[in-house]
Short mmCIF file of C-alpha atoms in Angstrom, two decimals:
data_model
loop_
_atom_site.label_atom_id
_atom_site.label_comp_id
_atom_site.label_asym_id
_atom_site.label_seq_id
_atom_site.Cartn_x
_atom_site.Cartn_y
_atom_site.Cartn_z
CA ALA A 1 14.98 -29.82 -23.84
CA SER A 2 14.35 -27.20 -21.19
CA PRO A 3 12.15 -28.20 -18.23
CA ALA A 4 8.46 -27.41 -18.45
CA ARG A 5 7.56 -24.05 -16.96
CA PRO A 6 5.29 -24.42 -13.91
CA ALA A 7 1.91 -22.73 -13.91
CA TRP A 8 2.23 -19.44 -12.05
CA PRO A 9 -0.38 -18.51 -9.45
CA ARG A 10 -3.54 -16.87 -10.76
CA PHE A 11 -4.51 -13.57 -9.23
CA ASP A 12 -8.28 -13.27 -9.50
CA GLY A 13 -9.28 -12.36 -5.93
CA ALA A 14 -11.60 -9.49 -5.16
CA ALA A 15 -10.07 -6.04 -4.82
CA LEU A 16 -9.31 -4.96 -1.28
CA ARG A 17 -11.70 -2.44 0.23
CA GLY A 18 -11.69 -0.20 3.26
CA GLN A 19 -9.00 1.80 4.98
CA TRP A 20 -5.56 0.44 5.82
CA GLN A 21 -4.95 0.44 9.57
CA PRO A 22 -1.48 1.80 10.39
CA LEU A 23 0.63 -0.17 12.81
CA HIS A 24 2.01 1.51 15.91
CA GLY A 25 3.95 0.09 18.81
CA PRO A 26 7.05 -2.13 18.96
CA PHE A 27 7.13 -3.06 15.26
CA ALA A 28 7.29 0.64 14.42
CA GLN A 29 10.70 1.16 16.04
CA PRO A 30 13.15 2.77 13.59
CA MET A 31 15.85 0.65 12.03
CA ALA A 32 19.25 1.62 10.71
CA LYS A 33 19.31 3.53 7.45
CA GLY A 34 21.93 3.03 4.79
CA ALA A 35 22.79 2.82 1.13
CA PRO A 36 23.90 -0.25 -0.80
CA ALA A 37 27.55 -0.60 -1.73
CA PRO A 38 28.65 0.74 -5.14
CA LEU A 39 27.76 -1.57 -7.99
CA PRO A 40 30.46 -3.78 -9.51
CA GLU A 41 31.03 -3.29 -13.21
CA GLY A 42 28.29 -5.02 -15.17
CA ALA A 43 25.89 -5.39 -12.21
CA GLN A 44 22.51 -3.64 -12.06
CA PHE A 45 20.24 -2.49 -9.23
CA LEU A 46 16.98 -1.89 -11.07
CA THR A 47 13.85 -0.05 -9.94
CA ALA A 48 10.41 -1.21 -11.12
CA SER A 49 6.88 -1.76 -9.84
CA TYR A 50 4.09 -4.32 -9.90
CA THR A 51 0.32 -3.70 -9.93
CA ASN A 52 -2.64 -6.00 -9.49
CA HIS A 53 -6.15 -5.80 -8.02
CA ALA A 54 -4.72 -5.38 -4.50
CA GLY A 55 -2.55 -2.36 -5.30
CA THR A 56 0.87 -1.27 -6.51
CA ARG A 57 4.27 -1.76 -4.91
CA ALA A 58 7.67 -0.65 -6.12
CA TYR A 59 10.69 -2.92 -5.90
CA ARG A 60 14.44 -3.04 -6.44
CA LEU A 61 16.07 -5.94 -8.26
CA TYR A 62 19.76 -6.75 -8.00
CA VAL A 63 21.20 -8.39 -11.11
CA PRO A 64 24.78 -9.64 -10.64
CA SER A 65 27.47 -8.95 -13.20
CA ALA A 66 27.68 -12.69 -13.94
CA TYR A 67 24.12 -12.70 -15.32
CA HIS A 68 24.10 -13.12 -19.10
CA GLY A 69 20.66 -14.61 -19.63
CA GLN A 70 21.28 -17.95 -17.88
CA PRO A 71 18.78 -19.09 -15.20
CA LEU A 72 19.85 -17.96 -11.74
CA PRO A 73 18.30 -18.47 -8.29
CA LEU A 74 16.05 -15.68 -7.00
CA VAL A 75 15.87 -14.52 -3.37
CA VAL A 76 12.93 -12.32 -2.32
CA MET A 77 13.87 -10.09 0.66
CA LEU A 78 11.11 -8.50 2.77
CA HIS A 79 12.31 -5.54 4.83
CA GLY A 80 11.31 -4.60 8.38
CA CYS A 81 9.28 -1.64 9.59
CA THR A 82 10.48 1.88 8.66
CA GLN A 83 12.88 0.36 6.13
CA ASP A 84 13.00 0.40 2.35
CA PRO A 85 14.83 -1.78 -0.18
CA ASP A 86 18.00 0.33 -0.07
CA ASP A 87 18.15 0.12 3.74
CA PHE A 88 17.61 -3.61 3.65
CA ALA A 89 20.19 -4.19 0.92
CA ALA A 90 22.75 -2.16 2.89
CA GLY A 91 22.03 -3.85 6.20
CA THR A 92 21.95 -7.43 4.93
CA LYS A 93 24.71 -7.03 2.30
CA MET A 94 22.68 -9.35 0.12
CA ASN A 95 23.81 -7.60 -3.06
CA GLU A 96 27.43 -8.38 -2.26
CA LEU A 97 26.53 -11.98 -1.51
CA ALA A 98 24.48 -12.22 -4.72
CA GLU A 99 27.48 -10.97 -6.67
CA LYS A 100 29.64 -13.73 -5.21
CA ARG A 101 27.05 -16.50 -5.39
CA HIS A 102 25.43 -15.49 -8.67
CA CYS A 103 21.78 -14.98 -7.82
CA LEU A 104 19.09 -12.36 -8.34
CA VAL A 105 17.71 -10.49 -5.31
CA LEU A 106 14.25 -8.93 -5.28
CA TYR A 107 13.43 -6.29 -2.64
CA PRO A 108 9.69 -5.43 -2.52
CA ALA A 109 8.94 -2.02 -0.99
CA GLN A 110 6.09 -1.39 1.41
CA THR A 111 4.44 2.04 1.14
CA GLY A 112 3.54 4.56 3.81
CA GLY A 113 0.05 4.60 2.37
CA ALA A 114 -0.44 0.89 3.08
CA ASN A 115 1.12 1.16 6.53
CA VAL A 116 2.29 4.40 8.11
CA SER A 117 5.42 2.69 9.49
CA LYS A 118 6.05 0.79 6.24
CA CYS A 119 5.42 -2.53 7.99
CA TRP A 120 4.11 -5.41 5.93
CA ASN A 121 0.54 -6.03 7.09
CA TRP A 122 1.11 -9.62 8.25
CA PHE A 123 -1.46 -9.20 11.03
CA LYS A 124 -4.48 -8.34 8.84
CA GLY A 125 -6.85 -11.05 7.65
CA GLY A 126 -7.01 -9.57 4.14
CA ASP A 127 -3.22 -9.87 3.86
CA GLN A 128 -2.97 -13.51 4.92
CA GLN A 129 -4.71 -15.22 2.02
CA ARG A 130 -3.61 -16.52 -1.35
CA ASP A 131 -4.69 -14.26 -4.23
CA GLN A 132 -5.51 -11.44 -1.83
CA GLY A 133 -3.80 -8.36 -0.45
CA GLU A 134 -0.06 -8.14 -0.05
CA PRO A 135 0.64 -11.86 -0.58
CA SER A 136 -0.84 -11.58 -4.08
CA ILE A 137 1.30 -8.51 -4.77
CA ILE A 138 4.55 -10.11 -3.58
CA ALA A 139 3.84 -13.37 -5.44
CA GLY A 140 2.87 -11.46 -8.58
CA MET A 141 6.02 -9.37 -8.32
CA THR A 142 8.06 -12.56 -8.02
CA CYS A 143 6.46 -13.93 -11.18
CA GLN A 144 7.02 -10.61 -12.98
CA VAL A 145 10.75 -10.92 -12.31
CA CYS A 146 10.62 -14.49 -13.61
CA ASP A 147 9.10 -13.13 -16.82
CA SER A 148 11.66 -10.33 -17.22
CA HIS A 149 14.76 -12.36 -16.30
CA ALA A 150 15.87 -15.97 -16.53
CA VAL A 151 15.20 -17.57 -13.13
CA ASP A 152 15.88 -21.10 -11.95
CA GLN A 153 12.28 -21.87 -11.02
CA ARG A 154 13.34 -24.64 -8.63
CA ARG A 155 15.36 -22.15 -6.57
CA ILE A 156 13.11 -19.24 -5.65
CA TYR A 157 13.31 -18.31 -1.99
CA VAL A 158 11.67 -15.76 0.32
CA ALA A 159 13.14 -14.26 3.50
CA GLY A 160 12.35 -11.40 5.84
CA LEU A 161 13.09 -9.53 9.05
CA SER A 162 10.58 -8.80 11.83
CA ALA A 163 7.32 -7.77 10.09
CA GLY A 164 9.00 -8.90 6.87
CA GLY A 165 9.77 -12.24 8.51
CA ALA A 166 6.13 -12.67 9.46
CA MET A 167 5.09 -11.89 5.89
CA ALA A 168 7.75 -14.26 4.53
CA MET A 169 6.14 -17.05 6.53
CA THR A 170 2.75 -16.12 5.09
CA MET A 171 4.24 -16.25 1.58
CA ALA A 172 5.65 -19.73 2.19
CA VAL A 173 2.28 -20.95 3.48
CA THR A 174 0.10 -19.37 0.80
CA TYR A 175 2.38 -20.01 -2.22
CA PRO A 176 4.26 -23.24 -1.42
CA GLU A 177 4.63 -24.14 -5.11
CA LEU A 178 6.41 -20.86 -5.82
CA TYR A 179 8.97 -20.66 -3.00
CA ALA A 180 11.38 -23.52 -2.37
CA ALA A 181 12.28 -22.37 1.15
CA VAL A 182 11.82 -19.53 3.61
CA GLY A 183 14.17 -17.61 5.91
CA ILE A 184 12.71 -15.85 8.96
CA HIS A 185 14.57 -13.48 11.30
CA SER A 186 12.69 -12.31 14.42
CA GLY A 187 9.33 -13.00 12.79
CA LEU A 188 6.02 -14.60 13.72
CA PRO A 189 3.96 -17.58 12.55
CA HIS A 190 1.32 -17.28 9.88
CA ALA A 191 -2.21 -16.22 10.88
CA VAL A 192 -1.68 -15.69 14.62
CA ALA A 193 -3.36 -12.27 14.45
CA ARG A 194 -6.26 -10.58 12.66
CA ASP A 195 -5.89 -7.01 13.95
CA LEU A 196 -3.56 -4.76 15.92
CA PRO A 197 -4.52 -5.97 19.44
CA SER A 198 -4.06 -9.64 18.55
CA ALA A 199 -0.79 -8.78 16.77
CA LEU A 200 0.61 -7.07 19.86
CA ALA A 201 -0.52 -10.00 22.02
CA ALA A 202 1.25 -12.49 19.74
CA MET A 203 4.39 -10.36 19.71
CA GLN A 204 4.47 -10.05 23.50
CA GLN A 205 3.42 -13.57 24.46
CA GLY A 206 4.89 -15.74 21.71
CA ARG A 207 2.52 -18.64 22.24
CA ALA A 208 -0.53 -17.87 20.11
CA ALA A 209 -2.02 -20.57 17.88
CA PRO A 210 -3.20 -19.79 14.32
CA LEU A 211 -6.65 -18.26 14.51
CA GLY A 212 -9.34 -20.50 13.06
CA GLY A 213 -7.45 -23.80 13.40
CA ASP A 214 -4.26 -25.47 12.25
CA VAL A 215 -2.39 -23.55 9.56
CA ARG A 216 -2.31 -26.57 7.25
CA THR A 217 -6.09 -26.77 7.38
CA ILE A 218 -6.34 -23.04 6.70
CA ALA A 219 -3.93 -22.88 3.78
CA GLY A 220 -3.50 -26.50 2.70
CA ALA A 221 0.24 -26.10 3.30
CA GLN A 222 2.78 -28.90 3.56
CA ALA A 223 6.10 -28.85 5.35
CA VAL A 224 8.19 -25.81 4.42
CA ALA A 225 11.99 -25.88 4.20
CA ALA A 226 13.07 -23.09 6.54
CA ILE A 227 15.89 -21.41 8.40
CA VAL A 228 14.86 -19.44 11.50
CA PHE A 229 16.82 -16.89 13.54
CA HIS A 230 15.47 -15.42 16.78
CA GLY A 231 17.39 -13.94 19.69
CA ASP A 232 16.49 -15.38 23.09
CA ARG A 233 16.55 -11.88 24.62
CA ASP A 234 14.31 -10.25 22.03
CA THR A 235 12.01 -7.83 23.88
CA THR A 236 10.05 -6.76 20.78
CA VAL A 237 9.01 -10.11 19.32
CA HIS A 238 8.92 -12.80 21.99
CA PRO A 239 11.37 -15.65 21.25
CA GLY A 240 8.50 -18.11 21.57
CA ASN A 241 7.39 -16.93 18.15
CA GLY A 242 10.54 -18.46 16.68
CA ASP A 243 9.59 -21.81 18.20
CA GLN A 244 6.08 -21.46 16.77
CA VAL A 245 7.50 -20.67 13.31
CA ILE A 246 9.64 -23.81 13.42
CA SER A 247 6.62 -25.87 14.47
CA GLN A 248 4.58 -24.44 11.59
CA CYS A 249 7.30 -25.38 9.11
CA MET A 250 7.50 -29.02 10.27
CA PRO A 251 5.72 -31.95 8.64
CA PRO A 252 2.42 -32.55 10.47
CA THR A 253 3.63 -35.73 12.20
CA ALA A 254 6.82 -34.08 13.48
CA ALA A 255 4.89 -31.01 14.66
CA GLN A 256 2.47 -33.26 16.55
CA ARG A 257 5.35 -35.10 18.25
CA THR A 258 6.83 -31.74 19.29
CA LYS A 259 3.52 -30.55 20.77
CA SER A 260 3.01 -33.79 22.71
CA ALA A 261 6.55 -33.93 24.12
CA PRO A 262 6.72 -33.31 27.89
CA GLU A 263 8.14 -30.05 29.19
CA PRO A 264 11.82 -30.33 30.26
#
């Protein structure tokens, strides 16, 4: 018998109101443009969209040639500022890896209407909560792919770069039952900003604590399986943010031991 399907998140939050605040500054630096490699025979790179109370986002979905209806892992890839799914697929070569490793890859697309630089709005309070804003869209999009394709529900992952890395962390915190692990490259912890000034401060200083208390109290999150990459000479997102991300992903007891350890 096939395993019981888990209950997907319910999206019944209030619709977002007000104007989106565009992000300027370091996160808005342009990134390399590119096009994904030609598709192998039998593979697909589909275009679709998802809509809920918080808005609509397009996405690309890579389906490897080895897919014939059997459950495969799913990796959700959140691009950086000024990028789109095609840029991100080209730069990360995730489609080529998915072809070799037999997994589906979902690339959500941020819009210029939501953020003028196409950054995920990780720094806005309305986009840091379960069933609200962009987290509800990305989670709903993930579930939509699970409905349209066979997905191994124990192996759904989320990863991102820069602003996408910060949003990937938010996804892991707000939907821990949906994502088995998170990958963060040059990102920031969850809920260290509520607006543009606090976002820039967190990016530059790299030592901000989650606003309003411990992240596990805020979101009820447990330890999150994670892989974190952050260059120690990063001048855009302070490397201290990588340390903070790791601390946020630890079990509470391990995180407490890390905080109480003496400085070297």
